[in-house]
Amino acid sequence: MFVIRRLPTNAAAAGGRRASLLLLAVALLAGCRREAITVYRVPKENEAPAARDSGAEPAPPRIQWKLPAGWEEQAAGEMSLASFSIPGEAGKKAQLSVMTFPGEGAGELDLINIVRENAGLTALTGDDLTKLVEPVNVGEGRGKLVDLTGAVNGSDNSRSSQILVAVYPRDGVTWFFKFAGDRGVVAAQKTAFVDFLKSISWVERPGVASRKPHFASTNDKRVPGDGAEAVKARPSWEIPAGWQEAPPSQMLLAKFVVGGKDGQAEVTVSAFPGDTGGLLANVNRWRGQVGLGPVDEAGMEQQVTRLDVAGGDAMLVDMSGTSAKTGKTARLIGIIWPREGQTWFYKLMGDPAVAEREKAAFVKFVQSARYPNA
Amino acid sequence: MLDRLAKLLTSLRLTVVLLCLALLLVFVGTLAQVHEGLYQAQTRYFKSWLIWQPTIGDSAWPILLPGGYLLGTLLLANLLAAHLSRFKFTKKKTGIFLTHLGVILLLVGQLMTDAFSTESAMRLKEGESRNYSQDFRNNELVVIDTTDPKQDQVVAIPEPTVATQKEIRSESLPFVLRVHNYWPNATLSMQPTNNTVPTRATMGVGAGIHVLPLEPTVRDDERNMPAAVVEVMTPQGSLGSWLVSCELGAKQAFAFQNRAYQIALRFKRYYKPFSLELIKFTHEKYRGTDIPKNYASRVRIDRPDTGENREVLIYMNNPLRYNGETYYQASFDKNDPHVTVLQVVHNPGWLTPYFACGLVALGLVVQFLTHLIGFATKWRMA
């Protein structure tokens, strides 16, 4: 675009050059600008949306309660909003956990059946549940109280213990109160539990919203949002051939169905914070599921074998018996993997022939687990 | 010395060198987006003066490259200097003059856009009304004096200041903010896990919370969530330390000298003298697919100082231009069909590229016609 020409040497040209040097200096200085602190006045804002504005998830609502005498509040786990220890006579005790699940009442039966299954009890049908339900006051509302161990004693595991569950749907959330422990303690404290439920009040207190590690991803175009990005962190596995993934029920992270002419088996994966009562309790829980009586520490040692997994050891148990759920012979191969403050449970359970055939694939599957953010 | 420098500044050689370097920069900067992401590459290569260790191929090379600002400024200075020193305006050169003026305007306009434009988002739920938008990238530490029952006084401290200064003072604050920790991207956890650090916050919701520092993200669809531990130091001593984080849901309150304050780290806000209320959001998809057919937001503008109160429909390719800003229908919430996301662009120089290109085109036409007419006249005379 320029036409090359001899430089004129007049004063105007020199002035022009100086002016352009000055412009360059100004531009350079302008480029080094720094954002300053600003002060401004704004009308009072409505506080309600403030919690959402930060881009985090809406904080879960909190509750307040009147603590019955003798109860001790404990640190809440990752799954529970509050947790209490209730001591009884001779060192016996019970535990109350307060949990929330999204949705109102939809998965009520599922939730109750998971608790029952964990206690070695058979699953309930909707009709069974209706018979067990008694109304209870939760705060100013009406919830359902279910004595889970009232129906059938499925195994030895449940004889000494009792589980009361209160379910209360509120504002799109199902509140779940699990009161479990020694039968004597639970029975003696049932009135206190009912009083506790009645004393609950809800406070819309903004607090820490998102607890799951995530990479602060918001939706399209990085819009500050209500981001539902905190999905339950699920590991990645190498899924053996022939395993069919099935939709997991609540509290399960994954479920696979393995089957053939020789029968069927299920592989389930779940994770819970803490040590969930320790190895012995969990082995005995599983023993209950195949109709076996509990063992002591020494008996457990004989049953458990160590398994090498990424970043540590896991415990493998292998047991056969009669499924408390179906009444058929069953084999349960379970792996308990404590990892970063959580305990992961991998379980292969079903017809003995299928379990035998799939055992190697199951162990390999567990060993292939790669956890997010590991 | 000054004359030699000025001579260099007016030389055509410099123009050629600068244009070659600009070519190289565009090439390197474009490829760098693969590894560094769009935003980071734009900032590091084009919105910078110098680039140390540019990414070429898969590795960082230990060389220094001139950045977009440096090249643009030098090109502008070069063009202006050349013009001022050797251009003599005659009627015959009107076209060249107009063309160059257009190029200068384009360069200045882009500099202005860069310096003064902002892009932010306004997220509205049906029935919700809002008088601010939030920045896509930038964050701010705010200390809000909430004593006045009608108005809040906000002291907004940009995130870079929090990141670099140990002590933050403002005439509007009767105390000093001491920054103990700053994490450019972090998430919060109630329980200690691998790599979490306990915060030393003594007050507010942060006490007992653990921070998991994360690598700053450069991805275009993610944003950093910074966190910091800030101590409020008064002349009478410390009031305590607070954990502030963009991930925390709430502002945290404290009092000093009978005044109520709130502290928070949040997405940078741009307040408006009016509010927008979302009346209805419609999101149509092609039947049987998830492909969006049309999104539209019916909003109400409410401006108390002028009494303006009217409804506007914003939909794809039909933004609302209001108060020097443009509101585009940008996105929606995948989980909530009643939420719209408007992109708010404030660009005082948005007309300059149109004007500049018009000038360049006009200049070229004038130049061509001048030559054509001159030639035709000569031909006729011959």
PDB file of N, CA, C and O in Angstrom, chain A residues 132-182:
ATOM      1  N   LEU A 132     -46.742 -52.896  56.896  1.00  0.00           N
ATOM      2  CA  LEU A 132     -45.750 -52.597  57.935  1.00  0.00           C
ATOM      3  C   LEU A 132     -45.725 -51.124  58.342  1.00  0.00           C
ATOM      4  O   LEU A 132     -45.148 -50.757  59.349  1.00  0.00           O
ATOM      5  N   VAL A 133     -46.334 -50.292  57.483  1.00  0.00           N
ATOM      6  CA  VAL A 133     -46.195 -48.849  57.682  1.00  0.00           C
ATOM      7  C   VAL A 133     -47.091 -48.347  58.809  1.00  0.00           C
ATOM      8  O   VAL A 133     -48.254 -48.729  58.908  1.00  0.00           O
ATOM      9  N   GLU A 134     -46.525 -47.530  59.669  1.00  0.00           N
ATOM     10  CA  GLU A 134     -47.373 -46.789  60.614  1.00  0.00           C
ATOM     11  C   GLU A 134     -47.044 -45.303  60.468  1.00  0.00           C
ATOM     12  O   GLU A 134     -45.903 -44.951  60.186  1.00  0.00           O
ATOM     13  N   PRO A 135     -48.053 -44.437  60.622  1.00  0.00           N
ATOM     14  CA  PRO A 135     -47.780 -43.013  60.416  1.00  0.00           C
ATOM     15  C   PRO A 135     -46.939 -42.439  61.558  1.00  0.00           C
ATOM     16  O   PRO A 135     -47.020 -42.917  62.695  1.00  0.00           O
ATOM     17  N   VAL A 136     -46.155 -41.433  61.243  1.00  0.00           N
ATOM     18  CA  VAL A 136     -45.329 -40.801  62.261  1.00  0.00           C
ATOM     19  C   VAL A 136     -45.201 -39.320  61.934  1.00  0.00           C
ATOM     20  O   VAL A 136     -45.236 -38.938  60.756  1.00  0.00           O
ATOM     21  N   ASN A 137     -45.105 -38.496  62.962  1.00  0.00           N
ATOM     22  CA  ASN A 137     -44.914 -37.061  62.712  1.00  0.00           C
ATOM     23  C   ASN A 137     -43.445 -36.764  62.484  1.00  0.00           C
ATOM     24  O   ASN A 137     -42.606 -37.090  63.322  1.00  0.00           O
ATOM     25  N   VAL A 138     -43.158 -36.167  61.340  1.00  0.00           N
ATOM     26  CA  VAL A 138     -41.787 -35.709  61.094  1.00  0.00           C
ATOM     27  C   VAL A 138     -41.874 -34.192  61.015  1.00  0.00           C
ATOM     28  O   VAL A 138     -42.424 -33.653  60.057  1.00  0.00           O
ATOM     29  N   GLY A 139     -41.366 -33.516  62.021  1.00  0.00           N
ATOM     30  CA  GLY A 139     -41.549 -32.071  62.094  1.00  0.00           C
ATOM     31  C   GLY A 139     -43.037 -31.787  62.138  1.00  0.00           C
ATOM     32  O   GLY A 139     -43.772 -32.402  62.914  1.00  0.00           O
ATOM     33  N   GLU A 140     -43.472 -30.910  61.219  1.00  0.00           N
ATOM     34  CA  GLU A 140     -44.899 -30.601  61.190  1.00  0.00           C
ATOM     35  C   GLU A 140     -45.648 -31.464  60.185  1.00  0.00           C
ATOM     36  O   GLU A 140     -46.847 -31.315  59.982  1.00  0.00           O
ATOM     37  N   GLY A 141     -44.911 -32.350  59.505  1.00  0.00           N
ATOM     38  CA  GLY A 141     -45.545 -33.165  58.474  1.00  0.00           C
ATOM     39  C   GLY A 141     -45.742 -34.603  58.931  1.00  0.00           C
ATOM     40  O   GLY A 141     -45.422 -34.977  60.046  1.00  0.00           O
ATOM     41  N   ARG A 142     -46.331 -35.396  58.003  1.00  0.00           N
ATOM     42  CA  ARG A 142     -46.578 -36.794  58.311  1.00  0.00           C
ATOM     43  C   ARG A 142     -45.668 -37.668  57.461  1.00  0.00           C
ATOM     44  O   ARG A 142     -45.632 -37.548  56.240  1.00  0.00           O
ATOM     45  N   GLY A 143     -44.939 -38.541  58.131  1.00  0.00           N
ATOM     46  CA  GLY A 143     -44.081 -39.467  57.417  1.00  0.00           C
ATOM     47  C   GLY A 143     -44.514 -40.889  57.680  1.00  0.00           C
ATOM     48  O   GLY A 143     -45.563 -41.128  58.275  1.00  0.00           O
ATOM     49  N   LYS A 144     -43.698 -41.844  57.196  1.00  0.00           N
ATOM     50  CA  LYS A 144     -44.031 -43.255  57.388  1.00  0.00           C
ATOM     51  C   LYS A 144     -42.944 -43.908  58.224  1.00  0.00           C
ATOM     52  O   LYS A 144     -41.759 -43.720  57.944  1.00  0.00           O
ATOM     53  N   LEU A 145     -43.373 -44.684  59.200  1.00  0.00           N
ATOM     54  CA  LEU A 145     -42.414 -45.403  60.021  1.00  0.00           C
ATOM     55  C   LEU A 145     -42.561 -46.890  59.705  1.00  0.00           C
ATOM     56  O   LEU A 145     -43.663 -47.424  59.687  1.00  0.00           O
ATOM     57  N   VAL A 146     -41.449 -47.536  59.422  1.00  0.00           N
ATOM     58  CA  VAL A 146     -41.488 -48.948  59.059  1.00  0.00           C
ATOM     59  C   VAL A 146     -40.538 -49.710  59.981  1.00  0.00           C
ATOM     60  O   VAL A 146     -39.370 -49.342  60.114  1.00  0.00           O
ATOM     61  N   ASP A 147     -41.067 -50.771  60.602  1.00  0.00           N
ATOM     62  CA  ASP A 147     -40.188 -51.648  61.371  1.00  0.00           C
ATOM     63  C   ASP A 147     -39.743 -52.745  60.419  1.00  0.00           C
ATOM     64  O   ASP A 147     -40.473 -53.685  60.124  1.00  0.00           O
ATOM     65  N   LEU A 148     -38.526 -52.613  59.913  1.00  0.00           N
ATOM     66  CA  LEU A 148     -38.076 -53.508  58.850  1.00  0.00           C
ATOM     67  C   LEU A 148     -37.893 -54.928  59.319  1.00  0.00           C
ATOM     68  O   LEU A 148     -37.992 -55.866  58.540  1.00  0.00           O
ATOM     69  N   THR A 149     -37.579 -55.080  60.557  1.00  0.00           N
ATOM     70  CA  THR A 149     -37.321 -56.432  61.042  1.00  0.00           C
ATOM     71  C   THR A 149     -38.582 -57.056  61.610  1.00  0.00           C
ATOM     72  O   THR A 149     -38.558 -58.158  62.126  1.00  0.00           O
ATOM     73  N   GLY A 150     -39.670 -56.346  61.487  1.00  0.00           N
ATOM     74  CA  GLY A 150     -40.915 -56.841  62.046  1.00  0.00           C
ATOM     75  C   GLY A 150     -41.517 -57.995  61.257  1.00  0.00           C
ATOM     76  O   GLY A 150     -42.206 -58.834  61.817  1.00  0.00           O
ATOM     77  N   ALA A 151     -41.263 -58.056  59.959  1.00  0.00           N
ATOM     78  CA  ALA A 151     -41.949 -59.016  59.113  1.00  0.00           C
ATOM     79  C   ALA A 151     -41.417 -60.437  59.257  1.00  0.00           C
ATOM     80  O   ALA A 151     -42.066 -61.307  59.799  1.00  0.00           O
ATOM     81  N   VAL A 152     -40.240 -60.632  58.788  1.00  0.00           N
ATOM     82  CA  VAL A 152     -39.686 -61.984  58.773  1.00  0.00           C
ATOM     83  C   VAL A 152     -38.274 -61.939  59.351  1.00  0.00           C
ATOM     84  O   VAL A 152     -37.540 -61.000  59.084  1.00  0.00           O
ATOM     85  N   ASN A 153     -37.926 -62.917  60.063  1.00  0.00           N
ATOM     86  CA  ASN A 153     -36.532 -63.026  60.462  1.00  0.00           C
ATOM     87  C   ASN A 153     -35.836 -63.935  59.461  1.00  0.00           C
ATOM     88  O   ASN A 153     -35.961 -65.144  59.507  1.00  0.00           O
ATOM     89  N   GLY A 154     -35.139 -63.340  58.561  1.00  0.00           N
ATOM     90  CA  GLY A 154     -34.565 -64.099  57.456  1.00  0.00           C
ATOM     91  C   GLY A 154     -33.307 -64.848  57.840  1.00  0.00           C
ATOM     92  O   GLY A 154     -32.988 -65.870  57.265  1.00  0.00           O
ATOM     93  N   SER A 155     -32.576 -64.356  58.758  1.00  0.00           N
ATOM     94  CA  SER A 155     -31.322 -65.020  59.064  1.00  0.00           C
ATOM     95  C   SER A 155     -30.941 -64.756  60.516  1.00  0.00           C
ATOM     96  O   SER A 155     -31.546 -63.940  61.197  1.00  0.00           O
ATOM     97  N   ASP A 156     -29.899 -65.397  60.919  1.00  0.00           N
ATOM     98  CA  ASP A 156     -29.408 -65.216  62.285  1.00  0.00           C
ATOM     99  C   ASP A 156     -28.990 -63.774  62.534  1.00  0.00           C
ATOM    100  O   ASP A 156     -29.034 -63.277  63.638  1.00  0.00           O
ATOM    101  N   ASN A 157     -28.553 -63.174  61.458  1.00  0.00           N
ATOM    102  CA  ASN A 157     -28.024 -61.818  61.553  1.00  0.00           C
ATOM    103  C   ASN A 157     -29.036 -60.846  62.142  1.00  0.00           C
ATOM    104  O   ASN A 157     -28.692 -59.907  62.825  1.00  0.00           O
ATOM    105  N   SER A 158     -30.294 -61.083  61.817  1.00  0.00           N
ATOM    106  CA  SER A 158     -31.289 -60.093  62.158  1.00  0.00           C
ATOM    107  C   SER A 158     -31.902 -60.302  63.539  1.00  0.00           C
ATOM    108  O   SER A 158     -32.626 -59.483  64.031  1.00  0.00           O
ATOM    109  N   ARG A 159     -31.616 -61.457  64.145  1.00  0.00           N
ATOM    110  CA  ARG A 159     -32.308 -61.746  65.400  1.00  0.00           C
ATOM    111  C   ARG A 159     -31.918 -60.788  66.513  1.00  0.00           C
ATOM    112  O   ARG A 159     -32.728 -60.388  67.320  1.00  0.00           O
ATOM    113  N   SER A 160     -30.658 -60.455  66.529  1.00  0.00           N
ATOM    114  CA  SER A 160     -30.194 -59.615  67.628  1.00  0.00           C
ATOM    115  C   SER A 160     -30.347 -58.133  67.309  1.00  0.00           C
ATOM    116  O   SER A 160     -30.103 -57.296  68.143  1.00  0.00           O
ATOM    117  N   SER A 161     -30.721 -57.831  66.082  1.00  0.00           N
ATOM    118  CA  SER A 161     -30.789 -56.416  65.727  1.00  0.00           C
ATOM    119  C   SER A 161     -32.175 -56.042  65.203  1.00  0.00           C
ATOM    120  O   SER A 161     -32.971 -56.903  64.822  1.00  0.00           O
ATOM    121  N   GLN A 162     -32.424 -54.773  65.199  1.00  0.00           N
ATOM    122  CA  GLN A 162     -33.709 -54.273  64.730  1.00  0.00           C
ATOM    123  C   GLN A 162     -33.460 -53.009  63.921  1.00  0.00           C
ATOM    124  O   GLN A 162     -32.556 -52.229  64.233  1.00  0.00           O
ATOM    125  N   ILE A 163     -34.248 -52.812  62.899  1.00  0.00           N
ATOM    126  CA  ILE A 163     -34.089 -51.611  62.071  1.00  0.00           C
ATOM    127  C   ILE A 163     -35.437 -50.907  61.948  1.00  0.00           C
ATOM    128  O   ILE A 163     -36.423 -51.509  61.517  1.00  0.00           O
ATOM    129  N   LEU A 164     -35.443 -49.654  62.346  1.00  0.00           N
ATOM    130  CA  LEU A 164     -36.629 -48.825  62.131  1.00  0.00           C
ATOM    131  C   LEU A 164     -36.266 -47.786  61.076  1.00  0.00           C
ATOM    132  O   LEU A 164     -35.189 -47.207  61.134  1.00  0.00           O
ATOM    133  N   VAL A 165     -37.171 -47.571  60.162  1.00  0.00           N
ATOM    134  CA  VAL A 165     -36.892 -46.590  59.121  1.00  0.00           C
ATOM    135  C   VAL A 165     -38.057 -45.614  59.043  1.00  0.00           C
ATOM    136  O   VAL A 165     -39.212 -46.030  59.044  1.00  0.00           O
ATOM    137  N   ALA A 166     -37.731 -44.330  59.018  1.00  0.00           N
ATOM    138  CA  ALA A 166     -38.775 -43.334  58.784  1.00  0.00           C
ATOM    139  C   ALA A 166     -38.504 -42.675  57.442  1.00  0.00           C
ATOM    140  O   ALA A 166     -37.365 -42.331  57.130  1.00  0.00           O
ATOM    141  N   VAL A 167     -39.541 -42.559  56.642  1.00  0.00           N
ATOM    142  CA  VAL A 167     -39.398 -41.967  55.310  1.00  0.00           C
ATOM    143  C   VAL A 167     -40.319 -40.760  55.237  1.00  0.00           C
ATOM    144  O   VAL A 167     -41.484 -40.828  55.627  1.00  0.00           O
ATOM    145  N   TYR A 168     -39.783 -39.669  54.751  1.00  0.00           N
ATOM    146  CA  TYR A 168     -40.589 -38.447  54.696  1.00  0.00           C
ATOM    147  C   TYR A 168     -40.225 -37.632  53.449  1.00  0.00           C
ATOM    148  O   TYR A 168     -39.117 -37.118  53.341  1.00  0.00           O
ATOM    149  N   PRO A 169     -41.145 -37.551  52.473  1.00  0.00           N
ATOM    150  CA  PRO A 169     -40.836 -36.744  51.294  1.00  0.00           C
ATOM    151  C   PRO A 169     -41.131 -35.265  51.535  1.00  0.00           C
ATOM    152  O   PRO A 169     -42.147 -34.921  52.160  1.00  0.00           O
ATOM    153  N   ARG A 170     -40.220 -34.406  51.089  1.00  0.00           N
ATOM    154  CA  ARG A 170     -40.421 -32.971  51.302  1.00  0.00           C
ATOM    155  C   ARG A 170     -39.634 -32.187  50.245  1.00  0.00           C
ATOM    156  O   ARG A 170     -38.447 -32.448  50.048  1.00  0.00           O
ATOM    157  N   ASP A 171     -40.279 -31.274  49.583  1.00  0.00           N
ATOM    158  CA  ASP A 171     -39.651 -30.400  48.586  1.00  0.00           C
ATOM    159  C   ASP A 171     -38.788 -31.156  47.572  1.00  0.00           C
ATOM    160  O   ASP A 171     -37.640 -30.794  47.314  1.00  0.00           O
ATOM    161  N   GLY A 172     -39.317 -32.227  47.036  1.00  0.00           N
ATOM    162  CA  GLY A 172     -38.584 -32.935  45.992  1.00  0.00           C
ATOM    163  C   GLY A 172     -37.466 -33.821  46.513  1.00  0.00           C
ATOM    164  O   GLY A 172     -36.638 -34.297  45.745  1.00  0.00           O
ATOM    165  N   VAL A 173     -37.414 -34.012  47.814  1.00  0.00           N
ATOM    166  CA  VAL A 173     -36.347 -34.821  48.401  1.00  0.00           C
ATOM    167  C   VAL A 173     -36.986 -35.844  49.333  1.00  0.00           C
ATOM    168  O   VAL A 173     -37.951 -35.540  50.027  1.00  0.00           O
ATOM    169  N   THR A 174     -36.482 -37.071  49.299  1.00  0.00           N
ATOM    170  CA  THR A 174     -36.963 -38.049  50.272  1.00  0.00           C
ATOM    171  C   THR A 174     -35.987 -38.095  51.446  1.00  0.00           C
ATOM    172  O   THR A 174     -34.806 -38.364  51.262  1.00  0.00           O
ATOM    173  N   TRP A 175     -36.510 -37.808  52.634  1.00  0.00           N
ATOM    174  CA  TRP A 175     -35.692 -37.873  53.855  1.00  0.00           C
ATOM    175  C   TRP A 175     -35.817 -39.272  54.417  1.00  0.00           C
ATOM    176  O   TRP A 175     -36.918 -39.816  54.524  1.00  0.00           O
ATOM    177  N   PHE A 176     -34.680 -39.830  54.765  1.00  0.00           N
ATOM    178  CA  PHE A 176     -34.610 -41.223  55.154  1.00  0.00           C
ATOM    179  C   PHE A 176     -33.890 -41.299  56.494  1.00  0.00           C
ATOM    180  O   PHE A 176     -32.737 -40.885  56.613  1.00  0.00           O
ATOM    181  N   PHE A 177     -34.603 -41.768  57.523  1.00  0.00           N
ATOM    182  CA  PHE A 177     -34.008 -41.880  58.857  1.00  0.00           C
ATOM    183  C   PHE A 177     -33.881 -43.359  59.178  1.00  0.00           C
ATOM    184  O   PHE A 177     -34.886 -44.052  59.302  1.00  0.00           O
ATOM    185  N   LYS A 178     -32.666 -43.815  59.320  1.00  0.00           N
ATOM    186  CA  LYS A 178     -32.451 -45.236  59.585  1.00  0.00           C
ATOM    187  C   LYS A 178     -31.959 -45.399  61.018  1.00  0.00           C
ATOM    188  O   LYS A 178     -30.897 -44.898  61.381  1.00  0.00           O
ATOM    189  N   PHE A 179     -32.774 -46.075  61.796  1.00  0.00           N
ATOM    190  CA  PHE A 179     -32.456 -46.272  63.207  1.00  0.00           C
ATOM    191  C   PHE A 179     -32.209 -47.760  63.393  1.00  0.00           C
ATOM    192  O   PHE A 179     -33.132 -48.576  63.349  1.00  0.00           O
ATOM    193  N   ALA A 180     -30.957 -48.155  63.547  1.00  0.00           N
ATOM    194  CA  ALA A 180     -30.630 -49.572  63.551  1.00  0.00           C
ATOM    195  C   ALA A 180     -29.642 -49.897  64.657  1.00  0.00           C
ATOM    196  O   ALA A 180     -28.842 -49.061  65.058  1.00  0.00           O
ATOM    197  N   GLY A 181     -29.703 -51.115  65.114  1.00  0.00           N
ATOM    198  CA  GLY A 181     -28.731 -51.549  66.119  1.00  0.00           C
ATOM    199  C   GLY A 181     -29.307 -52.664  66.964  1.00  0.00           C
ATOM    200  O   GLY A 181     -30.227 -53.381  66.526  1.00  0.00           O
ATOM    201  N   ASP A 182     -28.798 -52.787  68.147  1.00  0.00           N
ATOM    202  CA  ASP A 182     -29.221 -53.846  69.058  1.00  0.00           C
ATOM    203  C   ASP A 182     -30.735 -53.775  69.307  1.00  0.00           C
ATOM    204  O   ASP A 182     -31.293 -52.699  69.546  1.00  0.00           O
TER     205      ASP A 182
END
